[in-house]
PDB file of C-alpha atoms in Angstrom:
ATOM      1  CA  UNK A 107     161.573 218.850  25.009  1.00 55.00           C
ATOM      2  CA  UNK A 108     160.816 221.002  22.120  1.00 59.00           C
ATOM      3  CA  UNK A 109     163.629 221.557  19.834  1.00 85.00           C
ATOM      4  CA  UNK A 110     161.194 223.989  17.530  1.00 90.00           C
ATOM      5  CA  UNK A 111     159.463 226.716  19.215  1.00 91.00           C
ATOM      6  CA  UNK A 112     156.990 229.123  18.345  1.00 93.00           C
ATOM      7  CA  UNK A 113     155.481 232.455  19.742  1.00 94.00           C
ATOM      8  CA  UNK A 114     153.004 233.350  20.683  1.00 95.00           C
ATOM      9  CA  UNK A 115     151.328 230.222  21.093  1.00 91.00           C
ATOM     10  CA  UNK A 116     147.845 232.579  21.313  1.00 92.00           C
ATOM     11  CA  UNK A 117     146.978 235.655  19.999  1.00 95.00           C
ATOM     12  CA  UNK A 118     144.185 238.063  19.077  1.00 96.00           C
ATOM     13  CA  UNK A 119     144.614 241.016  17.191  1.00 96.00           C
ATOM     14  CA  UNK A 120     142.263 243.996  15.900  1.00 96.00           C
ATOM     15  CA  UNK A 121     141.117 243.911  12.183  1.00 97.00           C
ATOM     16  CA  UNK A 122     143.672 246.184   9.858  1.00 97.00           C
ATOM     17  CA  UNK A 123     146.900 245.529  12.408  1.00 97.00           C
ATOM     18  CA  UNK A 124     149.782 243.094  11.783  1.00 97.00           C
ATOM     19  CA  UNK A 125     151.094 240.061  13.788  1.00 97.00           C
ATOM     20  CA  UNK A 126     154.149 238.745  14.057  1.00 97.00           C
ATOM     21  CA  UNK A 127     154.834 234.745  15.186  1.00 97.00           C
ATOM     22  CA  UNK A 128     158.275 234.080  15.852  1.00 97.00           C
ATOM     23  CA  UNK A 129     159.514 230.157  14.558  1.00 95.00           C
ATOM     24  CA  UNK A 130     162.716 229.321  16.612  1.00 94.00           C
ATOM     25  CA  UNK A 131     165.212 226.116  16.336  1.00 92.00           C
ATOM     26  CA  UNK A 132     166.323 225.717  19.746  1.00 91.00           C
ATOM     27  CA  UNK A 133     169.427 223.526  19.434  1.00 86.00           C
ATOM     28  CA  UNK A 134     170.214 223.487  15.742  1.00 86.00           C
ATOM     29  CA  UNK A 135     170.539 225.261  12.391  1.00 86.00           C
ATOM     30  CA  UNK A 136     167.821 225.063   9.945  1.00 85.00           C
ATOM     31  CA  UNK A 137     168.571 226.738   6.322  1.00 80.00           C
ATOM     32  CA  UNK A 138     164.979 226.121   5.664  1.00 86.00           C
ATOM     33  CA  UNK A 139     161.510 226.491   7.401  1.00 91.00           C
ATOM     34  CA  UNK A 140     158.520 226.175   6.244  1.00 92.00           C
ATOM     35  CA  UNK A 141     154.996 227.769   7.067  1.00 96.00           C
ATOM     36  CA  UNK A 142     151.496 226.352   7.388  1.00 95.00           C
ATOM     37  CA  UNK A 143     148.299 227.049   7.476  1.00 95.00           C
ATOM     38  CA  UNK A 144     145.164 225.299   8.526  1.00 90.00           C
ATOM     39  CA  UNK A 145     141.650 226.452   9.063  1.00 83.00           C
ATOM     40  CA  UNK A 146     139.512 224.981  10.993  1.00 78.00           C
ATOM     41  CA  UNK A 147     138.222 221.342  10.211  1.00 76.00           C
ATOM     42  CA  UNK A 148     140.385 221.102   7.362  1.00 81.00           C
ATOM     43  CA  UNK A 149     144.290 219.766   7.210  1.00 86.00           C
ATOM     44  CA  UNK A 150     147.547 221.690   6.971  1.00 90.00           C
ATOM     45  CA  UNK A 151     148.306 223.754   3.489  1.00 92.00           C
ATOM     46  CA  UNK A 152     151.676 224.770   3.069  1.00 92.00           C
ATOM     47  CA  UNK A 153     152.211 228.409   2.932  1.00 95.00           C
ATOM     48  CA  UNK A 154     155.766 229.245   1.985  1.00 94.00           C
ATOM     49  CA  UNK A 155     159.264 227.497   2.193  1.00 91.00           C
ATOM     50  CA  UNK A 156     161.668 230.188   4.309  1.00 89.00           C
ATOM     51  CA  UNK A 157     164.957 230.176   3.121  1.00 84.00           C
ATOM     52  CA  UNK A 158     168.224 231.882   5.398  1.00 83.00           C
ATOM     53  CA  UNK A 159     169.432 234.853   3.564  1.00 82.00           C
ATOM     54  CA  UNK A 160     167.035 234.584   0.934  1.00 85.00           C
ATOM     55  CA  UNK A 161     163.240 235.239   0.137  1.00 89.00           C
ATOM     56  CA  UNK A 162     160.856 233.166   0.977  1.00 92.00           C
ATOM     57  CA  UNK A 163     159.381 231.013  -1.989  1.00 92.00           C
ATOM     58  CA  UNK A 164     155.257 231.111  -1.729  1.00 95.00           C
ATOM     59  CA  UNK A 165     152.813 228.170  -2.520  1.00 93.00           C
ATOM     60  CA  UNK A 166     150.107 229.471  -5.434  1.00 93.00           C
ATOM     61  CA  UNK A 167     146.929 231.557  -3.906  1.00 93.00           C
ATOM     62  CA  UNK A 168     149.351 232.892  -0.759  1.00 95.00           C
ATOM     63  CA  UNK A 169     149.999 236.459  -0.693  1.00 94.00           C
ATOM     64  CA  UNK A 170     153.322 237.372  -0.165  1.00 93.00           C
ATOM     65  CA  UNK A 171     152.748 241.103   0.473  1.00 95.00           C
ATOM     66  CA  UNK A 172     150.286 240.043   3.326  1.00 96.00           C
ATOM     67  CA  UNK A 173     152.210 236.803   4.757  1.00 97.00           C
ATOM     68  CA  UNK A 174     155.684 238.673   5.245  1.00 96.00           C
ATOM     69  CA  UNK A 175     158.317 235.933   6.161  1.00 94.00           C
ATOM     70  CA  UNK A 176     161.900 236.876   6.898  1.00 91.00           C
ATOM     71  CA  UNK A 177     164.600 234.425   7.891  1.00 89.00           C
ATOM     72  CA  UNK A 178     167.455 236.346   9.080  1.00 82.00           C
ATOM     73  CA  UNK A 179     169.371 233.953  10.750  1.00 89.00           C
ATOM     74  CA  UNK A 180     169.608 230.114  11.192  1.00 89.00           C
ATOM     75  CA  UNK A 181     167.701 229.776  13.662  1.00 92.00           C
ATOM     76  CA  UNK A 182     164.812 232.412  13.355  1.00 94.00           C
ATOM     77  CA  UNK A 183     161.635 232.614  11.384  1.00 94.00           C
ATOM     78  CA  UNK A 184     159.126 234.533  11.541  1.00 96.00           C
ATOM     79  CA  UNK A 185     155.584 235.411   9.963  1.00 97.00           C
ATOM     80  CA  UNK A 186     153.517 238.714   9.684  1.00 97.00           C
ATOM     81  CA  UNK A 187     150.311 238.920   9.162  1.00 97.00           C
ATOM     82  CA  UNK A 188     149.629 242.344   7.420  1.00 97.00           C
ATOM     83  CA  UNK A 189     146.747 244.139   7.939  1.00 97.00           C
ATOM     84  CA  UNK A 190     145.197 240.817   9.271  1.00 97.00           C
ATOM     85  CA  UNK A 191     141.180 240.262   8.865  1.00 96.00           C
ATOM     86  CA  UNK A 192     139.219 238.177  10.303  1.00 95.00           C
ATOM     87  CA  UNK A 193     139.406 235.426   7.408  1.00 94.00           C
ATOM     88  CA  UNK A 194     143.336 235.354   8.296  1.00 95.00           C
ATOM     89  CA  UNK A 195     141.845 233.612  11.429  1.00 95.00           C
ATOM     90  CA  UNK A 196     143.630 230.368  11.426  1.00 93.00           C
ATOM     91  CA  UNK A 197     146.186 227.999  13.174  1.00 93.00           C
ATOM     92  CA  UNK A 198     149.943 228.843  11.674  1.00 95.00           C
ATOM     93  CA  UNK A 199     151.979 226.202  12.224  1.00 94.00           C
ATOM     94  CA  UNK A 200     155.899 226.108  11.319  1.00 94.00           C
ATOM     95  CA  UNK A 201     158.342 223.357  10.947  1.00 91.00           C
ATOM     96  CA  UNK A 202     162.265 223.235  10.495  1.00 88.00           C
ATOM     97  CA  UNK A 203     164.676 220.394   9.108  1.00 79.00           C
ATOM     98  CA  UNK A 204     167.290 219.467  10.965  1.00 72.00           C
ATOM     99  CA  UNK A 205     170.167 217.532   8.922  1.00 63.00           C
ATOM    100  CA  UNK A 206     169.074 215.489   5.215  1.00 57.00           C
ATOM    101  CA  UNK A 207     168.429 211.906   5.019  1.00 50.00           C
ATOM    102  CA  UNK A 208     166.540 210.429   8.259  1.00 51.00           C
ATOM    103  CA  UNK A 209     163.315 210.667   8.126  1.00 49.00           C
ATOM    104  CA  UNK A 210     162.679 212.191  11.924  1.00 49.00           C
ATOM    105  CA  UNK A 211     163.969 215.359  10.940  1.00 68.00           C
ATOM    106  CA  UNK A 212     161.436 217.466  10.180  1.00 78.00           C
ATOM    107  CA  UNK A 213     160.237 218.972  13.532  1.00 84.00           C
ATOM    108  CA  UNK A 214     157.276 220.922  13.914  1.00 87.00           C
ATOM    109  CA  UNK A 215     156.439 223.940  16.312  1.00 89.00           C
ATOM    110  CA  UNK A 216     153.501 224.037  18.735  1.00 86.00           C
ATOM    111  CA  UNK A 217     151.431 226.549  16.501  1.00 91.00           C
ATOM    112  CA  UNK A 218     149.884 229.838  16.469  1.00 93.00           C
ATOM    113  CA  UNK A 219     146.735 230.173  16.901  1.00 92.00           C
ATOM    114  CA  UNK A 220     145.629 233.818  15.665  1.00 95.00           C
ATOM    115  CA  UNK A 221     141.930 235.398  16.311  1.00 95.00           C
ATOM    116  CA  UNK A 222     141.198 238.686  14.459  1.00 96.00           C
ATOM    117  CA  UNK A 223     138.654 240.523  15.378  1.00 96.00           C
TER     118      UNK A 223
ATOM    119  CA  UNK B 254     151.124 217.324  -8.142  1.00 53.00           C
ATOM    120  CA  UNK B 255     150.873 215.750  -4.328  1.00 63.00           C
ATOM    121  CA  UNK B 256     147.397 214.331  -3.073  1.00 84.00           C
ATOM    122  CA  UNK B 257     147.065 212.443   0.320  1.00 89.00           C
ATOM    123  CA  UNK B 258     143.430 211.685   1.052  1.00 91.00           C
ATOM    124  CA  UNK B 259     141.903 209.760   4.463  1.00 93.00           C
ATOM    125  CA  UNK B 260     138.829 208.999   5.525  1.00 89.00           C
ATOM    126  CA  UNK B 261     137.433 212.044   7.768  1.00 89.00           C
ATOM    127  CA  UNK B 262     136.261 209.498  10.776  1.00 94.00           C
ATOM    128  CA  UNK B 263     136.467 206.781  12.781  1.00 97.00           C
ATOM    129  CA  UNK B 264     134.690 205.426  15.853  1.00 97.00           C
ATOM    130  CA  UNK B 265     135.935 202.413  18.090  1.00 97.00           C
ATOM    131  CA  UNK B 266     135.392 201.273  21.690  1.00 97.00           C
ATOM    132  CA  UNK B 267     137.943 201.615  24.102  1.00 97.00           C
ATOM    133  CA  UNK B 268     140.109 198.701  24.353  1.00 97.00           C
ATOM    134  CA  UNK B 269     139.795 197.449  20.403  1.00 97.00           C
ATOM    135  CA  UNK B 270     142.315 198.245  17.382  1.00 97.00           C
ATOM    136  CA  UNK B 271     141.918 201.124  15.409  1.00 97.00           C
ATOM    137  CA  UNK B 272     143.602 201.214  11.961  1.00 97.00           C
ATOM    138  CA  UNK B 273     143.381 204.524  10.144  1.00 98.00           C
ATOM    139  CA  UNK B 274     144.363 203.968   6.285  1.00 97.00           C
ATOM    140  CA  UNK B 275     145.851 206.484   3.284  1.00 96.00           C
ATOM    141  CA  UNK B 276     146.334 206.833   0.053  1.00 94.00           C
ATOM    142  CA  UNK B 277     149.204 209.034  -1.419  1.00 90.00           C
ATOM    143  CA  UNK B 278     149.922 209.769  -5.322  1.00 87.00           C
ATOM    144  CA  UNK B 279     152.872 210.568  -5.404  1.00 80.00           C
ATOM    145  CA  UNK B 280     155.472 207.774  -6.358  1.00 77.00           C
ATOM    146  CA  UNK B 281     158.592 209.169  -5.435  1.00 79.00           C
ATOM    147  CA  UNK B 282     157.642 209.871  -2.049  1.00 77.00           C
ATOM    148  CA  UNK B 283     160.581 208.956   0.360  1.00 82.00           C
ATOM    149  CA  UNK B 284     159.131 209.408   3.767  1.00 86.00           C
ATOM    150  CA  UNK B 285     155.722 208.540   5.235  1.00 90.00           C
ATOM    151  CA  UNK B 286     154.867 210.243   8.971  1.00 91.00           C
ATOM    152  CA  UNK B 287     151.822 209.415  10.621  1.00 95.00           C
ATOM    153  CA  UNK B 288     150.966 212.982  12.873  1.00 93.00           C
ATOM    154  CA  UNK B 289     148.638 213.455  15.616  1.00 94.00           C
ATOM    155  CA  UNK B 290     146.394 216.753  16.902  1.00 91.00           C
ATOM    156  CA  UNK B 291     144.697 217.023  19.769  1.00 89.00           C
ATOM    157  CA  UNK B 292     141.819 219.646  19.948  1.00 82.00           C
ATOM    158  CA  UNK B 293     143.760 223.236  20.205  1.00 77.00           C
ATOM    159  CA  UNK B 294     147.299 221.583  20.156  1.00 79.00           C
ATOM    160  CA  UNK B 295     150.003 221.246  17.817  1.00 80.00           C
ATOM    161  CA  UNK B 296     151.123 218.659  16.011  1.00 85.00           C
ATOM    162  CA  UNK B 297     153.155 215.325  17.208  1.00 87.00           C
ATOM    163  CA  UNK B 298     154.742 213.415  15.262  1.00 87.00           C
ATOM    164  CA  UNK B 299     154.071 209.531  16.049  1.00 92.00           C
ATOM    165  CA  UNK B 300     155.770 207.693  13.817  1.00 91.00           C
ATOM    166  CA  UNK B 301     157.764 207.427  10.342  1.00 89.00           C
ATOM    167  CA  UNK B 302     158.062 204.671   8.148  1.00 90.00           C
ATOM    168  CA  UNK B 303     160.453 204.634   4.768  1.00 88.00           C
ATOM    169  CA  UNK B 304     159.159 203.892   1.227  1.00 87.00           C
ATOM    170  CA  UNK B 305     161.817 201.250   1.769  1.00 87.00           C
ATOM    171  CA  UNK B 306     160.031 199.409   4.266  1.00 90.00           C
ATOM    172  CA  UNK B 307     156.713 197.361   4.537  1.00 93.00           C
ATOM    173  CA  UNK B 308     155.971 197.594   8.234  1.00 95.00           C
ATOM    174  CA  UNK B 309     156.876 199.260  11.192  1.00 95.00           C
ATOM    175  CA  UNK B 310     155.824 198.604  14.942  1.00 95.00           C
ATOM    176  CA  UNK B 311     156.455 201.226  17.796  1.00 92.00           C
ATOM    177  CA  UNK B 312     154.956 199.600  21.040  1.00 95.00           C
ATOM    178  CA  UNK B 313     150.854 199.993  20.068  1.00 97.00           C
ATOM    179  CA  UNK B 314     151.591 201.548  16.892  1.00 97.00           C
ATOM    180  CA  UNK B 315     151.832 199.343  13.589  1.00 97.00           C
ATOM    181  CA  UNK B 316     152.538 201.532  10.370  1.00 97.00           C
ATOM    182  CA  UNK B 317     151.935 199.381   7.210  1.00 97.00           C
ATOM    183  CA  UNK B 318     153.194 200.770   3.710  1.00 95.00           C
ATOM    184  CA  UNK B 319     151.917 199.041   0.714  1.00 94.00           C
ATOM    185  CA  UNK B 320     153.871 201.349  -2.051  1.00 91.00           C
ATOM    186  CA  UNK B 321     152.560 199.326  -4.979  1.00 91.00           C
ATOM    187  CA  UNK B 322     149.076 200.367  -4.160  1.00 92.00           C
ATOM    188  CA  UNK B 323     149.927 203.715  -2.121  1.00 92.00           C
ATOM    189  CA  UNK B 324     148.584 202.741   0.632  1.00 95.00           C
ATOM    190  CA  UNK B 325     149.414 203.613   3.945  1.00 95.00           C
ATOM    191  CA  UNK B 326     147.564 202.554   7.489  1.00 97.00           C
ATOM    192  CA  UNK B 327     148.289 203.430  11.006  1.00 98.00           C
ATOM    193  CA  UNK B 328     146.909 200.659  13.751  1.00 98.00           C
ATOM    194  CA  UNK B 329     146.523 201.425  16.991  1.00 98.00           C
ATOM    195  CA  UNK B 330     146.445 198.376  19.131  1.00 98.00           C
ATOM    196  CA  UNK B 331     144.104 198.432  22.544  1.00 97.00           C
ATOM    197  CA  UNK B 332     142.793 202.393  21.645  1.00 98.00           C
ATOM    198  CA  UNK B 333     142.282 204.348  24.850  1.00 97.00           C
ATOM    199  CA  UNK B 334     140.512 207.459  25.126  1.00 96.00           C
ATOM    200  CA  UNK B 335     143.459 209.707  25.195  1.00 95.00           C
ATOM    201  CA  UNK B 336     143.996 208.454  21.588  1.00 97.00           C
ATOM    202  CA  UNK B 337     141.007 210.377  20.678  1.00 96.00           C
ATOM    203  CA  UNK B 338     142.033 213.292  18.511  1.00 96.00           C
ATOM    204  CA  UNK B 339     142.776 214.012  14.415  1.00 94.00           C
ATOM    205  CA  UNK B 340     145.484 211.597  12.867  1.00 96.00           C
ATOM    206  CA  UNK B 341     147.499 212.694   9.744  1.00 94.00           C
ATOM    207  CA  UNK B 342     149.276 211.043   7.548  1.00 94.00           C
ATOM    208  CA  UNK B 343     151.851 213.188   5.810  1.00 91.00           C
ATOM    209  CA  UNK B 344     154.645 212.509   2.810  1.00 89.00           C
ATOM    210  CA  UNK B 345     157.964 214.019   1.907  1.00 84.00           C
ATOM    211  CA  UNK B 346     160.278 213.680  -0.847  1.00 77.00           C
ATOM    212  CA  UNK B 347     163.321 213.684   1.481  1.00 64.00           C
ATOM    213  CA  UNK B 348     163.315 213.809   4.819  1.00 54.00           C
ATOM    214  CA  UNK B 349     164.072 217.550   4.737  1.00 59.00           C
ATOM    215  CA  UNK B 350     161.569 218.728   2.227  1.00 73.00           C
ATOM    216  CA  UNK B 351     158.260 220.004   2.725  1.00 79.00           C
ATOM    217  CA  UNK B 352     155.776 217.753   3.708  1.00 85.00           C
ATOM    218  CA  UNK B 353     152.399 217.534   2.360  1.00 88.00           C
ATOM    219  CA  UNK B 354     149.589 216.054   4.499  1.00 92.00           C
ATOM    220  CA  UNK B 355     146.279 214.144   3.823  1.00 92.00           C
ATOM    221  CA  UNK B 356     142.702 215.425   5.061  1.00 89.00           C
ATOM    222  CA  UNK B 357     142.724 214.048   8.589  1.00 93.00           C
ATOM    223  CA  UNK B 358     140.951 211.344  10.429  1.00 95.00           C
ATOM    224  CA  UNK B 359     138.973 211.946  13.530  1.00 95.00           C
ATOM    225  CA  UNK B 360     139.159 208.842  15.628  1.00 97.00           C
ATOM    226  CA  UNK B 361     136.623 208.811  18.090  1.00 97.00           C
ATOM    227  CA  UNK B 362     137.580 206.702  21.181  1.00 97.00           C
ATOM    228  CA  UNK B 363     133.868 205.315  22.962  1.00 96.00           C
ATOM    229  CA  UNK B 364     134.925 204.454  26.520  1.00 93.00           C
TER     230      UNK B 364
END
């Protein structure tokens, strides 16, 4: 079974509102997340590495004012989508590392697909 | 800083071997994943291979790592249709880090 999960899976939103997708580790801790992005056609870009108890740290060309990412505990992510427009329409996909050292560790979330219309 | 590239597409009939290749940059990357996406589905992770290592076989997978060259390839032995979907090959420094994947390769399964 899943042992990252993310909600909602699916979701459309009006132009100028915010989204929120939750990232959860189901059966363990992860200090870090991290949050991708990928458009259509094209691979995964990295977004941001989420941090517990800290800020998030942003890749160049993301906007941290608009991708709002909070990791208040050790097992909880989650990304806004401020006043989301229809070029925010993408597939946001999280992952979270359980442990260090083996290279299965890195487990990845089912995605978000967001719409904004 | 990291670049993965693959080729965007691949075609074979149903029943042959598929082998989906990448190159990396990166020289101190410590884990190589192979991923797979179906059409409006996540990602799944297939397989995993160490910089360490030169091959690794999972029942019809075969991961092949030549780190001199940066070269990775993923062969799928007997390819059936439900292989059909976008293969990426990802790399880590770590296997905790952030991982940074390549461009994707279609494989196209014709029955």
């Amino acid at each position: 079974g899943a042992v990252v999960s993310q909600h909602p899976s699916w979701v459309i939103c009006k132009s100028g509102t915010s989204v929120k997708i939750e990232c959860r580790s189901l059966d363990f801790q992860a200090t870090t997340m991290f949050w991708y992005r990928q458009f259509p056609k094209q691979s995964l870009m990295l977004m941001a590495t989420s941090n517990e108890g800290s800020k998030a740290t942003y890749e160049q060309g993301v906007e941290k004012d608009k991708f709002l990412i909070n990791h208040a505990s050790l097992t909880l992510s989650t990304l806004t989508v401020t006043s989301a427009h229809p070029e925010d329409s993408s597939f946001y996909i999280c992952s979270a590392s359980r442990g260090r050292g083996t290279g299965n560790t890195i487990y990845f979330g089912e995605g978000s697909w967001l719409t904004v219309v | 800083g990291e670049d993965v590239e693959q080729s965007l597409f691949l075609s074979v009939r149903e029943g042959d071997s598929s082998v989906i290749n990448c190159t990396y940059t990166d020289s101190s990357s410590t884990y190589l994943y192979w991923y797979k996406q179906e059409p409006g589905a996540g990602l799944q992770l297939l397989t995993y291979i160490f910089s360490n290592m030169d091959m690794k076989q999972d029942q019809r997978l075969t991961v092949l790592l030549n780190k001199k060259d940066k070269h990775l390839s993923l062969r799928i032995a007997d390819t059936q249709t439900g292989d059909s979907a976008i293969y990426f090959c990802a790399e880590s420094y770590g296997g905790y880090q952030k991982v940074t994947f390549g461009t994707g390769t279609k494989l196209q399964v014709i029955p």
